[in-house]
Coordinates of N, CA, C and O in Angstrom, one line a residue:
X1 N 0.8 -1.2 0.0 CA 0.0 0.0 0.0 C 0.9 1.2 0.0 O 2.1 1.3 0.3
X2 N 0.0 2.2 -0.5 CA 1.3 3.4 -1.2 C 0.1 4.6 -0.5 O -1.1 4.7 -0.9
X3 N 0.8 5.7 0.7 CA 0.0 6.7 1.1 C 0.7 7.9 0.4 O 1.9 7.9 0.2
X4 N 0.0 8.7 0.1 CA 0.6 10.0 -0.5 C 0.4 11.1 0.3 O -0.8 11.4 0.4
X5 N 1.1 11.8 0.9 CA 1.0 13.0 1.8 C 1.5 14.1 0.7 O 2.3 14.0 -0.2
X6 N 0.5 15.4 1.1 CA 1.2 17.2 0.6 C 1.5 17.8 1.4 O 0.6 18.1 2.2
X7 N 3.1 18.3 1.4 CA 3.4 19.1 2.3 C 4.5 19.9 1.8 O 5.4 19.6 1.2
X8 N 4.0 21.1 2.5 CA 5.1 22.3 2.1 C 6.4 22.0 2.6 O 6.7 21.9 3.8
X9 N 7.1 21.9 1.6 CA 8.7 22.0 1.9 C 9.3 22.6 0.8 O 8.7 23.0 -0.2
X10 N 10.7 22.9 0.9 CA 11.3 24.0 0.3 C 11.1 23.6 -1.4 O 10.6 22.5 -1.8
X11 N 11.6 24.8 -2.2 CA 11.4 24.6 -3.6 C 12.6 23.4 -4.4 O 12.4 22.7 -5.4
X12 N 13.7 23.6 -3.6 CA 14.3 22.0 -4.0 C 13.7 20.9 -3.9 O 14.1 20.1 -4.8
X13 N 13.0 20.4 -3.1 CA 12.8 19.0 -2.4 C 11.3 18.7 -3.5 O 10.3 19.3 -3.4
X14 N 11.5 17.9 -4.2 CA 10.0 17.9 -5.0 C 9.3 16.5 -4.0 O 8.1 16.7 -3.7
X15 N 9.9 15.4 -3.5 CA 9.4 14.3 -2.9 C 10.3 13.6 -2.2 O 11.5 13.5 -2.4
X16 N 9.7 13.1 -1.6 CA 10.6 11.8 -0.5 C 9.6 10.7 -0.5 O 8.5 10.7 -1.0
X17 N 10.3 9.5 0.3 CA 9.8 8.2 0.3 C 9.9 7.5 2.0 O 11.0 7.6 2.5
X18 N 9.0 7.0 2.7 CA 9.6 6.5 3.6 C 8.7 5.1 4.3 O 7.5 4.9 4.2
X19 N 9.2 4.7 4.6 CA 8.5 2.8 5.1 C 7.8 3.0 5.8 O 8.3 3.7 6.7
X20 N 6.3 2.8 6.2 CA 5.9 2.4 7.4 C 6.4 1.5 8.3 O 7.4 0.8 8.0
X21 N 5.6 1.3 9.4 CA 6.0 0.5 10.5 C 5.1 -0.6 10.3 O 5.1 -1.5 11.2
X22 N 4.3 -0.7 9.3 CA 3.5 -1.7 8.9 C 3.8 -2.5 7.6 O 3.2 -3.5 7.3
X23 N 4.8 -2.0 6.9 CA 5.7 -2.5 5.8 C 4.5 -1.4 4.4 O 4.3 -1.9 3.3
X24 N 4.1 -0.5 4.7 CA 3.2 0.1 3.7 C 4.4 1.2 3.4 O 5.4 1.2 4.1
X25 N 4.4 2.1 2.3 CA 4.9 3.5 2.0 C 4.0 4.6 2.3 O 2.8 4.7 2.2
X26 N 4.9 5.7 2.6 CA 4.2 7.2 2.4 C 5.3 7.8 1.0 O 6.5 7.8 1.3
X27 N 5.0 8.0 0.3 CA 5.0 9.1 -0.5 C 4.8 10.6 -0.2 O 3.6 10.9 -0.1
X28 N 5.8 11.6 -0.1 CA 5.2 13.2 0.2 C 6.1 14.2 -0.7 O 7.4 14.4 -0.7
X29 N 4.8 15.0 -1.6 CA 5.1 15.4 -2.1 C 4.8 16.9 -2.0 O 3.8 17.3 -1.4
X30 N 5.5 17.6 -2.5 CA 5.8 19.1 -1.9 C 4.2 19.6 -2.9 O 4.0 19.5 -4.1
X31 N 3.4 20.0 -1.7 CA 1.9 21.3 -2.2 C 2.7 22.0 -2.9 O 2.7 21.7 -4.1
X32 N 3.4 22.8 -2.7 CA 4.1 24.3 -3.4 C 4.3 23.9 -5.1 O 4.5 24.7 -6.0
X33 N 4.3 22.4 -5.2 CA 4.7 22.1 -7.2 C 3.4 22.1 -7.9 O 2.5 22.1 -7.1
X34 N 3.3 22.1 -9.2 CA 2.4 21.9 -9.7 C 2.1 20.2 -10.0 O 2.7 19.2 -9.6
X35 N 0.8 20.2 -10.7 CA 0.3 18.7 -10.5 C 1.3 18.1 -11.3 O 1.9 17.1 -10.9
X36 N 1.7 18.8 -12.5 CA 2.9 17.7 -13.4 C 3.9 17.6 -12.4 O 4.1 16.4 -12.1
X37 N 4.5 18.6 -11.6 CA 6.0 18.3 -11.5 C 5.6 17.1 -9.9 O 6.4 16.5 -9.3
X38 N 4.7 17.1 -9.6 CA 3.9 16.1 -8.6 C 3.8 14.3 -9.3 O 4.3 13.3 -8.6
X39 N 3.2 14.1 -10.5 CA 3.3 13.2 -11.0 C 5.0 12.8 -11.6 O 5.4 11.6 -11.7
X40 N 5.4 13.5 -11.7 CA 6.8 13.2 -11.9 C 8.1 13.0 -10.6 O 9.2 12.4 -10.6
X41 N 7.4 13.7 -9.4 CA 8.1 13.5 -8.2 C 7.6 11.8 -7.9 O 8.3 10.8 -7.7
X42 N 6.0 12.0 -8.0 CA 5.3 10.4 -7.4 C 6.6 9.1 -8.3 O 7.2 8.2 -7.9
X43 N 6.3 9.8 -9.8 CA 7.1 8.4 -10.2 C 8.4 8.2 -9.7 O 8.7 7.1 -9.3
X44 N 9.1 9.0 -9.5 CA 10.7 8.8 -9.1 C 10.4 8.3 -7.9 O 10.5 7.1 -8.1
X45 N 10.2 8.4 -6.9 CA 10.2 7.9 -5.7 C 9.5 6.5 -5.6 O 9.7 5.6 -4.7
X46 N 8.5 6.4 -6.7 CA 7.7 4.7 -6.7 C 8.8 3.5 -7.5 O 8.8 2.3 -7.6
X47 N 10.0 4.9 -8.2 CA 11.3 3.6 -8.3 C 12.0 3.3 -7.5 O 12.6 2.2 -7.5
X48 N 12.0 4.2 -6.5 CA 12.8 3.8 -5.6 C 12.6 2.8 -4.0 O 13.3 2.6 -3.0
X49 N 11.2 2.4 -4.5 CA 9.9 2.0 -3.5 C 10.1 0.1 -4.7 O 10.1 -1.0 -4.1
X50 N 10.2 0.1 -5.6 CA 10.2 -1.1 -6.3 C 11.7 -1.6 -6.7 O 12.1 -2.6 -7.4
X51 N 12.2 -0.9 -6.2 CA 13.9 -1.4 -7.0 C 14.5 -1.7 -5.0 O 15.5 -2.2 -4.4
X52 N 13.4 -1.2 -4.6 CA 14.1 -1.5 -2.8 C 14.9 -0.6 -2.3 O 15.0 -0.8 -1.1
X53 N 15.6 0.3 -2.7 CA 16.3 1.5 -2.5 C 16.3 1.8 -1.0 O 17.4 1.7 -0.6
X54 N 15.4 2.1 0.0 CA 15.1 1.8 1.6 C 15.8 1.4 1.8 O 16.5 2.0 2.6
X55 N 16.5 0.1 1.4 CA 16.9 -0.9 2.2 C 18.7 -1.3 1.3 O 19.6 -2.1 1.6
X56 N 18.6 -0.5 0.6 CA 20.1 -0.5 -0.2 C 21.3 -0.3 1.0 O 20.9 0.4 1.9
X57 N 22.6 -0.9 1.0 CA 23.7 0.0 1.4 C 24.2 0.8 0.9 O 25.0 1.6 1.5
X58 N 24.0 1.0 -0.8 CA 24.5 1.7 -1.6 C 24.6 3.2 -1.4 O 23.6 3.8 -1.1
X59 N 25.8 4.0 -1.6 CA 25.4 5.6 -1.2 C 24.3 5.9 -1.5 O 23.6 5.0 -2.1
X60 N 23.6 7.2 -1.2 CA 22.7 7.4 -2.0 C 22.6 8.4 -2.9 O 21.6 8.8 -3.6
X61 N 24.2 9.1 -3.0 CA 24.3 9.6 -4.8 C 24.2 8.7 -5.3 O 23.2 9.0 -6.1
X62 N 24.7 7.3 -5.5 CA 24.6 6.6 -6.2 C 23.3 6.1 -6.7 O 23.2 5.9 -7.9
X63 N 22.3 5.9 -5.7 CA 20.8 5.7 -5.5 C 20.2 6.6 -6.4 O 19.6 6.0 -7.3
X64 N 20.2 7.9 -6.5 CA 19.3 8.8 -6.6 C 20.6 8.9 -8.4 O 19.9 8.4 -9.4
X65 N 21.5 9.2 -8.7 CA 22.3 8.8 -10.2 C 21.2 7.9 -10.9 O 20.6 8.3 -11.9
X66 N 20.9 6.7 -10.5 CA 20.7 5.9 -11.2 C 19.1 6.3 -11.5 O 18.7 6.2 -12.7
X67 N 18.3 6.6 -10.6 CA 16.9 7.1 -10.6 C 16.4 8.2 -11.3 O 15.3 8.6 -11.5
X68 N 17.5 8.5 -11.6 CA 17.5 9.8 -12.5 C 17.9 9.9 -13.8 O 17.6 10.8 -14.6
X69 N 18.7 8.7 -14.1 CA 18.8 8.3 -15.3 C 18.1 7.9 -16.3 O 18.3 8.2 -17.5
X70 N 17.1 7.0 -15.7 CA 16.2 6.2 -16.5 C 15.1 7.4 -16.4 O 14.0 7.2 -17.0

């Protein structure tokens, strides 16, 4: 299950990702963007939610390089 939260945060930060304690996700995406740049934050962070990224050791330049690539 995938919850989506809006909340103002600065103009860099378009989205974050983080685990529940129920093994569910929240998704939160910055109110301040518009709906596109919203559906484009939702998808990058739902790669990062299916590739397992949470749970990587890998840096997370590395993490976020590759998420950005594709």
């Amino acid at each position: 299950m995938i919850n989506v939260q809006f909340i103002d945060m600065p103009c860099k930060i378009h989205g974050a990702v983080r685990e529940n304690e129920d093994g569910s996700y929240t998704v939160i995406l910055n109110s301040r963007d518009s709906r596109e740049r919203n559906l484009k934050a939702y998808q990058h962070e739902l790669k990062h939610i299916l590739r397992d990224d949470l749970h990587s050791e890998e840096d997370i330049q590395l993490i976020e390089a590759r998420a950005h690539a594709e």
